[in-house]
Coordinates of N, CA and C in Angstrom, one line a residue:
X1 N -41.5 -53.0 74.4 CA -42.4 -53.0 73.2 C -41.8 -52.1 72.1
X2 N -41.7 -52.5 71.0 CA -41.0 -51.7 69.3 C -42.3 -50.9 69.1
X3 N -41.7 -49.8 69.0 CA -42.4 -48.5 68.9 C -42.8 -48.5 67.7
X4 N -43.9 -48.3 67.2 CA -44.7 -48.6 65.6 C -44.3 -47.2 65.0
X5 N -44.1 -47.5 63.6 CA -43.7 -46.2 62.8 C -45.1 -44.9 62.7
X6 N -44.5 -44.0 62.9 CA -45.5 -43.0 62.6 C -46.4 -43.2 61.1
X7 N -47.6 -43.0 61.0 CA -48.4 -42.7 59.6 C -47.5 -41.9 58.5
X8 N -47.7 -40.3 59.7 CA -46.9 -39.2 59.1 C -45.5 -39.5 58.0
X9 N -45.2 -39.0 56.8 CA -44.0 -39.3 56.3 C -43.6 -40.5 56.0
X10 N -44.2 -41.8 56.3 CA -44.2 -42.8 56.1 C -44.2 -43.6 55.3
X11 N -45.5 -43.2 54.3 CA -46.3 -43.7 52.9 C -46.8 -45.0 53.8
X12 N -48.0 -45.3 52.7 CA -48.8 -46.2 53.1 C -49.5 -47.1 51.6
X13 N -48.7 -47.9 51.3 CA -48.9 -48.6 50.0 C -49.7 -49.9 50.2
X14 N -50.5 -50.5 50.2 CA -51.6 -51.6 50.1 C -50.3 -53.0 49.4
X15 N -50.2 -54.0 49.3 CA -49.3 -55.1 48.7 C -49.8 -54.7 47.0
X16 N -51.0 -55.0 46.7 CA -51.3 -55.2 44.9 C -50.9 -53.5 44.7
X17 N -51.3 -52.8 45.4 CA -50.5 -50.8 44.8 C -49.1 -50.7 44.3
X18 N -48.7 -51.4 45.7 CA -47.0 -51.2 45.8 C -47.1 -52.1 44.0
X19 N -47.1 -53.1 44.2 CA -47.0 -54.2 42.9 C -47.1 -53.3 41.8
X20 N -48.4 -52.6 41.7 CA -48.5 -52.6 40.2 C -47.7 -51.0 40.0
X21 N -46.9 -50.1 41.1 CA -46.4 -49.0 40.9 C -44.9 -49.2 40.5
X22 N -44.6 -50.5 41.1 CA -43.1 -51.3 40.7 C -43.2 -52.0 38.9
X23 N -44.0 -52.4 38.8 CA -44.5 -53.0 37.9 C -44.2 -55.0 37.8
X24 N -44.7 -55.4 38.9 CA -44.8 -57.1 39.0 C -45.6 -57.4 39.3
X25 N -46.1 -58.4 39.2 CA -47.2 -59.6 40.0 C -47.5 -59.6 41.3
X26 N -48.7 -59.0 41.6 CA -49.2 -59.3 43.5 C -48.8 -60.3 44.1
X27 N -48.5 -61.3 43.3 CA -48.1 -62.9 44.1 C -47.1 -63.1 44.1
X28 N -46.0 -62.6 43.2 CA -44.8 -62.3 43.1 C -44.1 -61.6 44.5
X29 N -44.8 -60.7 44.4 CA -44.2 -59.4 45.4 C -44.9 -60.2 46.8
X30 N -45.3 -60.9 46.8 CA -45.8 -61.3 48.2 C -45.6 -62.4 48.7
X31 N -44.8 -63.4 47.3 CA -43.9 -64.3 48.1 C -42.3 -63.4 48.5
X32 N -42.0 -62.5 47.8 CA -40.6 -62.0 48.4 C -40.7 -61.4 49.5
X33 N -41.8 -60.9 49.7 CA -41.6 -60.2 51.3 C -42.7 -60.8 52.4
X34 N -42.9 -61.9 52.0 CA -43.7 -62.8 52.8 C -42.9 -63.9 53.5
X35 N -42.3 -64.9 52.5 CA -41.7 -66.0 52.2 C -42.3 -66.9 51.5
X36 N -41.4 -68.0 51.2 CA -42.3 -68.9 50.9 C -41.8 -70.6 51.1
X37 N -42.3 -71.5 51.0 CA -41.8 -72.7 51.2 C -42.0 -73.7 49.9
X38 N -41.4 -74.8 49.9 CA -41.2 -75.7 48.7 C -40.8 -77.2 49.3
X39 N -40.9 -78.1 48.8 CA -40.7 -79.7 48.6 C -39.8 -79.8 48.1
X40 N -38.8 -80.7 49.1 CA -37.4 -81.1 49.0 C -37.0 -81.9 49.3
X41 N -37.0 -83.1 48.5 CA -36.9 -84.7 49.2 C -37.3 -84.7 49.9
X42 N -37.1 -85.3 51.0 CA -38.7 -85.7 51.7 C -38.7 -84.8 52.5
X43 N -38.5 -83.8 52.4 CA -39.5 -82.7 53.1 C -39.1 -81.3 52.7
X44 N -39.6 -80.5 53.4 CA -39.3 -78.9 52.7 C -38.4 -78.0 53.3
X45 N -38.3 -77.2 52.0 CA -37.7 -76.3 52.7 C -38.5 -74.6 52.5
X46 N -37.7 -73.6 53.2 CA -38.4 -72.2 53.3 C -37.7 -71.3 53.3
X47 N -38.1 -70.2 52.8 CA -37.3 -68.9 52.3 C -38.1 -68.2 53.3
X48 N -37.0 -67.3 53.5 CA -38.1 -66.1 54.2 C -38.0 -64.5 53.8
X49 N -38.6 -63.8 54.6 CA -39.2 -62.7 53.6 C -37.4 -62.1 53.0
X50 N -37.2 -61.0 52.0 CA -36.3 -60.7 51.7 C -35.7 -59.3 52.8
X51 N -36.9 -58.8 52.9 CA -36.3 -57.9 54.4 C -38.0 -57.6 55.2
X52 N -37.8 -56.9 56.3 CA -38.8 -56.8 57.4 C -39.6 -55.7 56.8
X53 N -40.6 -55.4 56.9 CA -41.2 -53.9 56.5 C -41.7 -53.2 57.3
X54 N -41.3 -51.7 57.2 CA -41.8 -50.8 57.8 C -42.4 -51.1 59.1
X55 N -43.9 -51.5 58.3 CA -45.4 -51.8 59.5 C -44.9 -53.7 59.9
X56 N -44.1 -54.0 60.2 CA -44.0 -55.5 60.6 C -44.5 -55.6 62.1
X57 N -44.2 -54.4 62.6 CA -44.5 -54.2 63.9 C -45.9 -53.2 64.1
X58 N -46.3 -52.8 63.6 CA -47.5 -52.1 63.6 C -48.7 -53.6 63.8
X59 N -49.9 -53.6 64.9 CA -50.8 -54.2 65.5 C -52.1 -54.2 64.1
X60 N -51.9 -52.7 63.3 CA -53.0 -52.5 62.6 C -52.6 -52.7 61.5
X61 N -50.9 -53.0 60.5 CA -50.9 -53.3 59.4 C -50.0 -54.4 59.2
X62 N -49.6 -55.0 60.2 CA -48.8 -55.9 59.7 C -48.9 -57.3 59.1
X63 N -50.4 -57.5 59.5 CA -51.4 -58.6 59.0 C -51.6 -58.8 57.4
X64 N -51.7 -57.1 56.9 CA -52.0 -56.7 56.0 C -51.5 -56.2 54.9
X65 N -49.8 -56.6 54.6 CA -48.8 -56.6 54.0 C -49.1 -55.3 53.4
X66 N -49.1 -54.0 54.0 CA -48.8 -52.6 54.2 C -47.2 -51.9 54.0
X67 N -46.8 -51.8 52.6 CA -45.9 -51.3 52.4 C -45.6 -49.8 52.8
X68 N -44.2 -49.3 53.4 CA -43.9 -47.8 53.4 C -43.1 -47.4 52.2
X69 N -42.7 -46.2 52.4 CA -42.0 -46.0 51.4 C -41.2 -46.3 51.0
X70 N -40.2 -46.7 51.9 CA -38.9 -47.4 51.8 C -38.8 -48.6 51.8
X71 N -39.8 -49.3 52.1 CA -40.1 -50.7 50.8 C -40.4 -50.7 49.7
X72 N -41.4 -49.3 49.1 CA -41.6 -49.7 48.0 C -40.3 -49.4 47.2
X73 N -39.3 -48.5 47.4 CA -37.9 -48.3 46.9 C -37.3 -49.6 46.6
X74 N -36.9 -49.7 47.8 CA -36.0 -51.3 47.8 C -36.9 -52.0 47.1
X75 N -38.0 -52.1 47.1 CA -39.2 -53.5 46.0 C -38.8 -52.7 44.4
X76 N -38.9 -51.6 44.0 CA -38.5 -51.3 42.7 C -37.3 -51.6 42.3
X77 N -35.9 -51.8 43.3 CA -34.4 -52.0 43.0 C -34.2 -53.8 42.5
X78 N -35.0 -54.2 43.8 CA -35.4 -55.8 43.4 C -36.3 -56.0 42.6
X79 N -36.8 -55.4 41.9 CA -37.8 -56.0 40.5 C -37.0 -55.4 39.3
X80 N -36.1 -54.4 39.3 CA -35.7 -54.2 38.2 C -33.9 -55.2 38.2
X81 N -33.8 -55.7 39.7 CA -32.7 -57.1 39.7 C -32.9 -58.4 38.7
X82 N -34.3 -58.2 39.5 CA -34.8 -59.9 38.8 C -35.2 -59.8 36.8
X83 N -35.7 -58.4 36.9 CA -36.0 -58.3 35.5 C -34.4 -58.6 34.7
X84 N -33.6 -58.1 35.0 CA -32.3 -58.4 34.6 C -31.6 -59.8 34.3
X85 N -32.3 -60.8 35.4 CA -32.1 -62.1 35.4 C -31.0 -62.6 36.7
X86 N -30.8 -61.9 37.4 CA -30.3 -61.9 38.7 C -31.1 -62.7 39.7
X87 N -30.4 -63.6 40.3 CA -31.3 -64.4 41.3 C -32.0 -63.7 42.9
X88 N -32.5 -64.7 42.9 CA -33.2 -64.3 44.1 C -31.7 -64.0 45.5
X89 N -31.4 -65.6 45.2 CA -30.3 -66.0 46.3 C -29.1 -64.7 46.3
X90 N -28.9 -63.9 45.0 CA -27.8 -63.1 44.9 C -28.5 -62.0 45.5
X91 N -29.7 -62.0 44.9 CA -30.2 -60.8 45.5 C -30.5 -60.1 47.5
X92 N -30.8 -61.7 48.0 CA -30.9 -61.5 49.7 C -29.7 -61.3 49.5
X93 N -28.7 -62.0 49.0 CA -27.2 -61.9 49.5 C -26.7 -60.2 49.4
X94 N -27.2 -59.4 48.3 CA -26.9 -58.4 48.2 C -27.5 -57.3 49.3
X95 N -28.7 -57.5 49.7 CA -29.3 -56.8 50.4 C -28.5 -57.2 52.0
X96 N -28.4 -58.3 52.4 CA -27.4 -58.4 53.5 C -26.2 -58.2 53.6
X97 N -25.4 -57.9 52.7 CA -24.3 -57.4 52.2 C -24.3 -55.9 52.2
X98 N -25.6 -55.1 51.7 CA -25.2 -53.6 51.8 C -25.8 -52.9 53.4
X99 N -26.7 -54.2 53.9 CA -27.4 -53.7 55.3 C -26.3 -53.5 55.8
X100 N -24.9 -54.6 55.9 CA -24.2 -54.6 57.1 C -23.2 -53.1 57.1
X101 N -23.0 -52.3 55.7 CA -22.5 -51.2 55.6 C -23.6 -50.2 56.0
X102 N -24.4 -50.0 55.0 CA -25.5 -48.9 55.2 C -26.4 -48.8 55.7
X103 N -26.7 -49.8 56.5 CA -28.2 -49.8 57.6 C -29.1 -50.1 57.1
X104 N -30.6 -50.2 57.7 CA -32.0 -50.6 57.0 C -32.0 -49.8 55.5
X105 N -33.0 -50.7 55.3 CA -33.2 -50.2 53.3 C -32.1 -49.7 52.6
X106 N -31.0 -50.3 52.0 CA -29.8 -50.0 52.1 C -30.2 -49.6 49.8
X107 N -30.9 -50.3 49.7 CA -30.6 -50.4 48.2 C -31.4 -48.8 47.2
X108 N -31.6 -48.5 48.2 CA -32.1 -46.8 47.7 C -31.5 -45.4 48.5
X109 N -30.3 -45.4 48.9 CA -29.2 -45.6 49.7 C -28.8 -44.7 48.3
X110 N -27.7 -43.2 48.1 CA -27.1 -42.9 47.5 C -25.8 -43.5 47.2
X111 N -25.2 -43.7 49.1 CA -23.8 -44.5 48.6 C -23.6 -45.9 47.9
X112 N -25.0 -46.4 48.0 CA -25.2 -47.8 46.9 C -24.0 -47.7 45.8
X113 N -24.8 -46.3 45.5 CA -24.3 -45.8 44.0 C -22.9 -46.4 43.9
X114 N -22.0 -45.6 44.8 CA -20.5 -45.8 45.3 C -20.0 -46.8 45.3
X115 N -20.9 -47.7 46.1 CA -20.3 -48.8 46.5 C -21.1 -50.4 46.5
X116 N -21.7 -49.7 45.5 CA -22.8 -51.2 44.8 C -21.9 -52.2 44.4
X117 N -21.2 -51.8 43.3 CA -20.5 -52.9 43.0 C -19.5 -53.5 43.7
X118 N -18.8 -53.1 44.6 CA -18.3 -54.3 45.6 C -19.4 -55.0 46.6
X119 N -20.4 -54.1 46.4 CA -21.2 -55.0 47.8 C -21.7 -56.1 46.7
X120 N -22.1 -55.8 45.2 CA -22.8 -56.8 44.6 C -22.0 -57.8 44.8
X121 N -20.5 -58.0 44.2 CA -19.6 -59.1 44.1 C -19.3 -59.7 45.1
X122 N -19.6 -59.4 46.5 CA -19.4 -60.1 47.5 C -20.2 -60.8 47.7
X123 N -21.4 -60.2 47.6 CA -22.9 -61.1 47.5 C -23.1 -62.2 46.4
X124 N -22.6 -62.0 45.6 CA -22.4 -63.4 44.1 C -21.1 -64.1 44.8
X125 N -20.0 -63.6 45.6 CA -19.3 -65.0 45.9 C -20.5 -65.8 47.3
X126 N -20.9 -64.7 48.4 CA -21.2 -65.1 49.6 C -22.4 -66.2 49.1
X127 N -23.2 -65.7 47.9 CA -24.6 -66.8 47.6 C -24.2 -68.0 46.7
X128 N -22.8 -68.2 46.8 CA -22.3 -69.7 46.2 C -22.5 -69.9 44.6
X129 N -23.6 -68.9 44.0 CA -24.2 -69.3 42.3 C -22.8 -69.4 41.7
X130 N -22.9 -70.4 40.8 CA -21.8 -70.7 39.7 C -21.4 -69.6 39.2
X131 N -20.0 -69.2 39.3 CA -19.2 -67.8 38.8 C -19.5 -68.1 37.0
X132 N -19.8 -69.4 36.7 CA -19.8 -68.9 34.8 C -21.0 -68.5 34.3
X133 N -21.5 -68.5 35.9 CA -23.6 -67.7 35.2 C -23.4 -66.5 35.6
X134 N -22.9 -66.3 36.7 CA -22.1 -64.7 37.2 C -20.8 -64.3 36.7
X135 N -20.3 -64.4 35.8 CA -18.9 -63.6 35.6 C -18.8 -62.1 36.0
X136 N -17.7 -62.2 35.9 CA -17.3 -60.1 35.8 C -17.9 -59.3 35.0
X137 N -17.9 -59.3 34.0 CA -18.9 -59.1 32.6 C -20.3 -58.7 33.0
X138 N -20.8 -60.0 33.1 CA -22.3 -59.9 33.5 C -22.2 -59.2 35.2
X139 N -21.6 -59.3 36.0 CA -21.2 -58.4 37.2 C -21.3 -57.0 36.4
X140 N -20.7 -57.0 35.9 CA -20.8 -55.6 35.4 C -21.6 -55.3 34.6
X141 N -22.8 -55.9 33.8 CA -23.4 -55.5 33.3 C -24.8 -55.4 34.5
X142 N -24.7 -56.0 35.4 CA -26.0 -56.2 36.3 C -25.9 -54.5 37.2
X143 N -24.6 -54.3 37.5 CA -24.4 -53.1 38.0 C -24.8 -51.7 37.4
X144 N -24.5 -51.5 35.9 CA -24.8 -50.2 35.3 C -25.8 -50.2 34.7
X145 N -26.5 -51.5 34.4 CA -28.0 -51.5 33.7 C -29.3 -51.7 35.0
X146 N -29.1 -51.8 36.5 CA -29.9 -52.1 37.1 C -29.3 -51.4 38.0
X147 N -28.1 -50.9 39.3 CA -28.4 -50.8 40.4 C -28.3 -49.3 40.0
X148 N -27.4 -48.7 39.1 CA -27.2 -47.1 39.1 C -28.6 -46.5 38.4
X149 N -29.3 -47.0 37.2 CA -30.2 -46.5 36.8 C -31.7 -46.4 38.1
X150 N -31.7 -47.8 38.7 CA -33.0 -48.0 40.1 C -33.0 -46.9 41.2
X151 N -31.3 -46.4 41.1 CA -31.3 -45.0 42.3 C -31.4 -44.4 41.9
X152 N -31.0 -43.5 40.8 CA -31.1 -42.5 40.3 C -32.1 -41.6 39.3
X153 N -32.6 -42.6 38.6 CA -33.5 -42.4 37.6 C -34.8 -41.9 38.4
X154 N -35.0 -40.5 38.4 CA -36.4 -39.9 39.4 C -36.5 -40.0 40.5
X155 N -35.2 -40.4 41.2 CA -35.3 -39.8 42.7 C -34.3 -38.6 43.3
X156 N -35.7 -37.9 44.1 CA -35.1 -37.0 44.7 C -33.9 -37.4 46.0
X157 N -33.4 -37.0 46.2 CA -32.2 -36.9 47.5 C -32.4 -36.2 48.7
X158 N -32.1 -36.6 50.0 CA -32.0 -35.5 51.0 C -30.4 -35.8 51.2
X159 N -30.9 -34.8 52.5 CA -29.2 -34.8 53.0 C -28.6 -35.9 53.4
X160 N -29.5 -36.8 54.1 CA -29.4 -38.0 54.3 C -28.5 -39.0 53.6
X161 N -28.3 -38.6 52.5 CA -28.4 -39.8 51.6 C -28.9 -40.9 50.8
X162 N -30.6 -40.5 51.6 CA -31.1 -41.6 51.3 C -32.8 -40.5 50.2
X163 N -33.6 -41.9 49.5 CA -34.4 -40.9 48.6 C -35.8 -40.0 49.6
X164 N -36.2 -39.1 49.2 CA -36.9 -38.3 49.8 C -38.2 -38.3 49.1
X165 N -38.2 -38.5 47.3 CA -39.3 -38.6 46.7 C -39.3 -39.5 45.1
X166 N -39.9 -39.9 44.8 CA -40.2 -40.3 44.0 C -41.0 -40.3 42.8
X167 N -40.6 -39.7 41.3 CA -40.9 -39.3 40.3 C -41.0 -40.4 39.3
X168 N -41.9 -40.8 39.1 CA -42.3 -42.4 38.4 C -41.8 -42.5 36.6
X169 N -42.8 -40.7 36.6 CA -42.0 -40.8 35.2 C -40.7 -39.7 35.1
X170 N -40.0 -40.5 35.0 CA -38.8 -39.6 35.2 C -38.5 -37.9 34.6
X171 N -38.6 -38.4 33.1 CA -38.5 -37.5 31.9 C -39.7 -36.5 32.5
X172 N -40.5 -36.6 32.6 CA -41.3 -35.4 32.9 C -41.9 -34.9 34.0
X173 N -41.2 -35.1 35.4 CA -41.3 -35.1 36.2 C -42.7 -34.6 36.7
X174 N -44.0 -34.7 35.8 CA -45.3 -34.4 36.5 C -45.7 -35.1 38.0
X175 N -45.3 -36.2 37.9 CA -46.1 -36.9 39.1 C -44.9 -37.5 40.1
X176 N -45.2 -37.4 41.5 CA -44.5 -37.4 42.3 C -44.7 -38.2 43.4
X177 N -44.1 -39.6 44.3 CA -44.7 -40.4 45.2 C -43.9 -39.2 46.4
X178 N -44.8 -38.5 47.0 CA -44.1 -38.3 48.4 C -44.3 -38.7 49.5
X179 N -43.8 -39.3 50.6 CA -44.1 -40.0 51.8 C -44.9 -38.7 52.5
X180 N -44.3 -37.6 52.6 CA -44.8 -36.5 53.2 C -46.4 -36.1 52.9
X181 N -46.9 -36.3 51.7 CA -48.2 -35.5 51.4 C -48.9 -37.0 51.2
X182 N -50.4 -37.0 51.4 CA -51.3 -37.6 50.5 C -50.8 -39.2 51.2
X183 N -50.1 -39.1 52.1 CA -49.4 -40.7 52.5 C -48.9 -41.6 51.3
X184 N -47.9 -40.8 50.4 CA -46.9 -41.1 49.3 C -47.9 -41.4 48.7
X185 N -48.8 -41.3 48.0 CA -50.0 -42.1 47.2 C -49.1 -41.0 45.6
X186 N -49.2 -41.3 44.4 CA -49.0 -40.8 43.7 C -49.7 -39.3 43.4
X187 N -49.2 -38.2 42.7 CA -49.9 -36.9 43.1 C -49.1 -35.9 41.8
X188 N -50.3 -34.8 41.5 CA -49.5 -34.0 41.0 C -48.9 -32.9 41.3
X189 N -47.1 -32.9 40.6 CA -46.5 -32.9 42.2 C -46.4 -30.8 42.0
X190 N -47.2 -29.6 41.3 CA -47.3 -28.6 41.9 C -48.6 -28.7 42.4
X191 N -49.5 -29.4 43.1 CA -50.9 -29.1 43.2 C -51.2 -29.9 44.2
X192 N -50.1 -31.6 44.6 CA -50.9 -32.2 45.3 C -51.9 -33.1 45.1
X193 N -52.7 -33.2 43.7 CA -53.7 -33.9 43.8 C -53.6 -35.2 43.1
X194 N -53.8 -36.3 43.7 CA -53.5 -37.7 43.8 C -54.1 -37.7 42.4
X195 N -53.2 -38.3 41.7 CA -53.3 -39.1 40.3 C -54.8 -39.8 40.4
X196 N -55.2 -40.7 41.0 CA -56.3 -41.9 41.2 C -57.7 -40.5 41.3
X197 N -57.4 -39.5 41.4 CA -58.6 -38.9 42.0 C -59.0 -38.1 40.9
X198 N -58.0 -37.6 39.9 CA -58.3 -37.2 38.4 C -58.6 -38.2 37.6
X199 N -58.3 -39.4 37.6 CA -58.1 -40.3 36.4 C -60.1 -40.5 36.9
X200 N -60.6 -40.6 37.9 CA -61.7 -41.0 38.3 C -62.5 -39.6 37.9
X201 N -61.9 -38.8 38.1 CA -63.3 -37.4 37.8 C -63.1 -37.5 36.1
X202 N -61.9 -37.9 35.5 CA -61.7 -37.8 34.1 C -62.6 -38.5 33.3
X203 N -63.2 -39.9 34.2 CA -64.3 -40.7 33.8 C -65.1 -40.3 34.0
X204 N -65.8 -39.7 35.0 CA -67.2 -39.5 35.5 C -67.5 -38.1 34.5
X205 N -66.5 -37.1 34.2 CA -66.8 -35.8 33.9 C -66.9 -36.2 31.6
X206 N -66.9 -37.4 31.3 CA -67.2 -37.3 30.1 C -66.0 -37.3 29.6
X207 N -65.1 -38.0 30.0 CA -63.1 -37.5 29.5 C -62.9 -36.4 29.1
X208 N -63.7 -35.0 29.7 CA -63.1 -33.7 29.7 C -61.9 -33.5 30.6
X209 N -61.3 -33.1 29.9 CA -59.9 -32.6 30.6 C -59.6 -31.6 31.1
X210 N -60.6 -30.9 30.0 CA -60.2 -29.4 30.3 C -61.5 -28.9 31.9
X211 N -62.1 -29.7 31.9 CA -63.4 -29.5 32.7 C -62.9 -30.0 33.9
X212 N -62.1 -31.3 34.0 CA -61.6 -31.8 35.3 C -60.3 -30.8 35.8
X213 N -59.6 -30.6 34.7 CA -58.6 -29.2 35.1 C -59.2 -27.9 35.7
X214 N -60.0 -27.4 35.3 CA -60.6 -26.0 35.7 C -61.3 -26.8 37.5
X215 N -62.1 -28.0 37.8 CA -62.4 -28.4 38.9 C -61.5 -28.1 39.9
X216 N -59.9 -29.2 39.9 CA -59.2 -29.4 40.5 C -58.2 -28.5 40.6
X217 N -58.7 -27.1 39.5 CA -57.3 -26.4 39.4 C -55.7 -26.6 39.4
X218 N -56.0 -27.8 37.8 CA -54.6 -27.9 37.6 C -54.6 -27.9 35.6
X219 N -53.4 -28.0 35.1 CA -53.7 -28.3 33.6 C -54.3 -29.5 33.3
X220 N -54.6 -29.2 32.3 CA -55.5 -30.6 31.2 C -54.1 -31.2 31.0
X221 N -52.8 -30.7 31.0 CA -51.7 -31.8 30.5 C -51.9 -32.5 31.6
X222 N -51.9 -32.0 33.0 CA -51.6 -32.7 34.0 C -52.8 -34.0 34.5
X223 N -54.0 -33.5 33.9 CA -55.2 -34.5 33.9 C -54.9 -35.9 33.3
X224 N -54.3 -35.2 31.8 CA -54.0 -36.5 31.2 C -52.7 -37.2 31.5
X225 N -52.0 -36.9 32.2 CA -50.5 -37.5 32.5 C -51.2 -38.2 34.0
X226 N -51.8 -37.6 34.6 CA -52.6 -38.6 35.6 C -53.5 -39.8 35.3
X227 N -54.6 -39.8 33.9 CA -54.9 -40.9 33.5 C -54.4 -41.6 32.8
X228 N -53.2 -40.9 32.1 CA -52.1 -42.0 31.6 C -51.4 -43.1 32.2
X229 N -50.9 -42.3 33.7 CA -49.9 -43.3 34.5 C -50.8 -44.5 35.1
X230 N -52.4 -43.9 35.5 CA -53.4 -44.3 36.1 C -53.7 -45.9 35.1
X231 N -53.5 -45.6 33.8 CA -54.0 -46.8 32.9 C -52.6 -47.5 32.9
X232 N -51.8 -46.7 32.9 CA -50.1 -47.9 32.5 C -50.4 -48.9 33.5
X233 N -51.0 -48.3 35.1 CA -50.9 -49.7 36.0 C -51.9 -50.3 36.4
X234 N -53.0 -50.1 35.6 CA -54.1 -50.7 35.6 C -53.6 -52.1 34.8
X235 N -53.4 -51.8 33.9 CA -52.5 -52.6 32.4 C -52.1 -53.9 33.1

């Protein structure tokens, strides 16, 4: 029997959360890590999920397309792939391409950085797409405008190599996803207190700021950078 991942340090992201903290479509994000099937001459064919998650093996969430942390990473690397215009097909190909160097969740992975772009171009010859929709060019533009900014841009590092935390808005590092606290739920990150739970007293307290700050003992900047990010993903 596969030993189910601990809660602890884990994160625990719902499918439509993970979505709108990446910024895609619930339906989107749940045919990639679901699968999905299609009609193909006389009969079909099926994709399947782009990798396994965390809880795939968990009794109580696997039902329940329950992201961890380290899916929602890799789901941010692949949405800011596809935003780019990068295929699907290049993209499993990439992710099985860097699993076989770097191990599970490979695309939030520091040595990505290193060695992204040979694993990308192996993955655009291994997934067959026409080299004149993928050239070198566009290889190289897919690399420095998507895979170096997806690692780097607001994440923390361990010794690992791999990310430890996640700072959404980069530039101002208020808010912070940690697997460790709050089960990665977004938070402000000297205080701890979950974004969703200011943006909620911000409404009920009359959109005082300064009144929900003095409550929760944190600043009114930090109230409003919590109902800001709280509206970006409502949006």
């Amino acid at each position: 029997m596969e030993q189910q991942p601990s809660l602890l340090g884990t994160g625990m992201y719902p499918l439509p959360r993970a979505a709108r903290l990446v910024g895609v479509e619930p339906r989107t994000v749940r045919r990639w890590l679901k699968g999905y099937s299609w009609k193909y001459a006389d009969g079909r064919k099926a994709s399947g999920p782009l990798w396994s998650l965390q809880y795939a093996n968990d009794e109580d969430f696997a039902g329940e397309q329950v992201l961890g942390f380290h899916d929602l990473l890799e789901l941010r690397t692949v949405a800011r792939f596809v935003q780019q215009g990068v295929s699907l097909k290049v993209i499993r190909a990439t992710i099985d391409v860097a699993r076989e160097t770097l191990g599970d969740y490979p695309l939030h992975s520091r040595r990505f950085v290193t060695d992204g772009r040979k694993i990308f171009l192996e993955a655009v010859e291994r997934s067959g797409d026409d080299p004149k929709l993928l050239d070198v060019r566009k290889n190289q533009f897919a690399i420095d405008a998507v895979i170096r900014p997806s690692l780097l841009e607001g994440i923390e590092y361990g010794d690992n190599a791999h990310a430890q935390r996640w700072f959404p808005v980069a530039k101002k590092r208020v808010i912070v996803l940690d697997p460790e606290v709050q089960f990665g739920e977004p938070i402000i990150a000297d205080a701890g207190v979950p974004t969703d739970t200011l943006a909620a007293a911000f409404a009920a307290e009359g959109k005082d700021a300064a009144r929900v700050a003095r409550l929760y003992r944190v600043t009114p900047q930090a109230v409003k950078a919590a109902v800001a990010f709280e509206l970006q993903m409502a949006a």
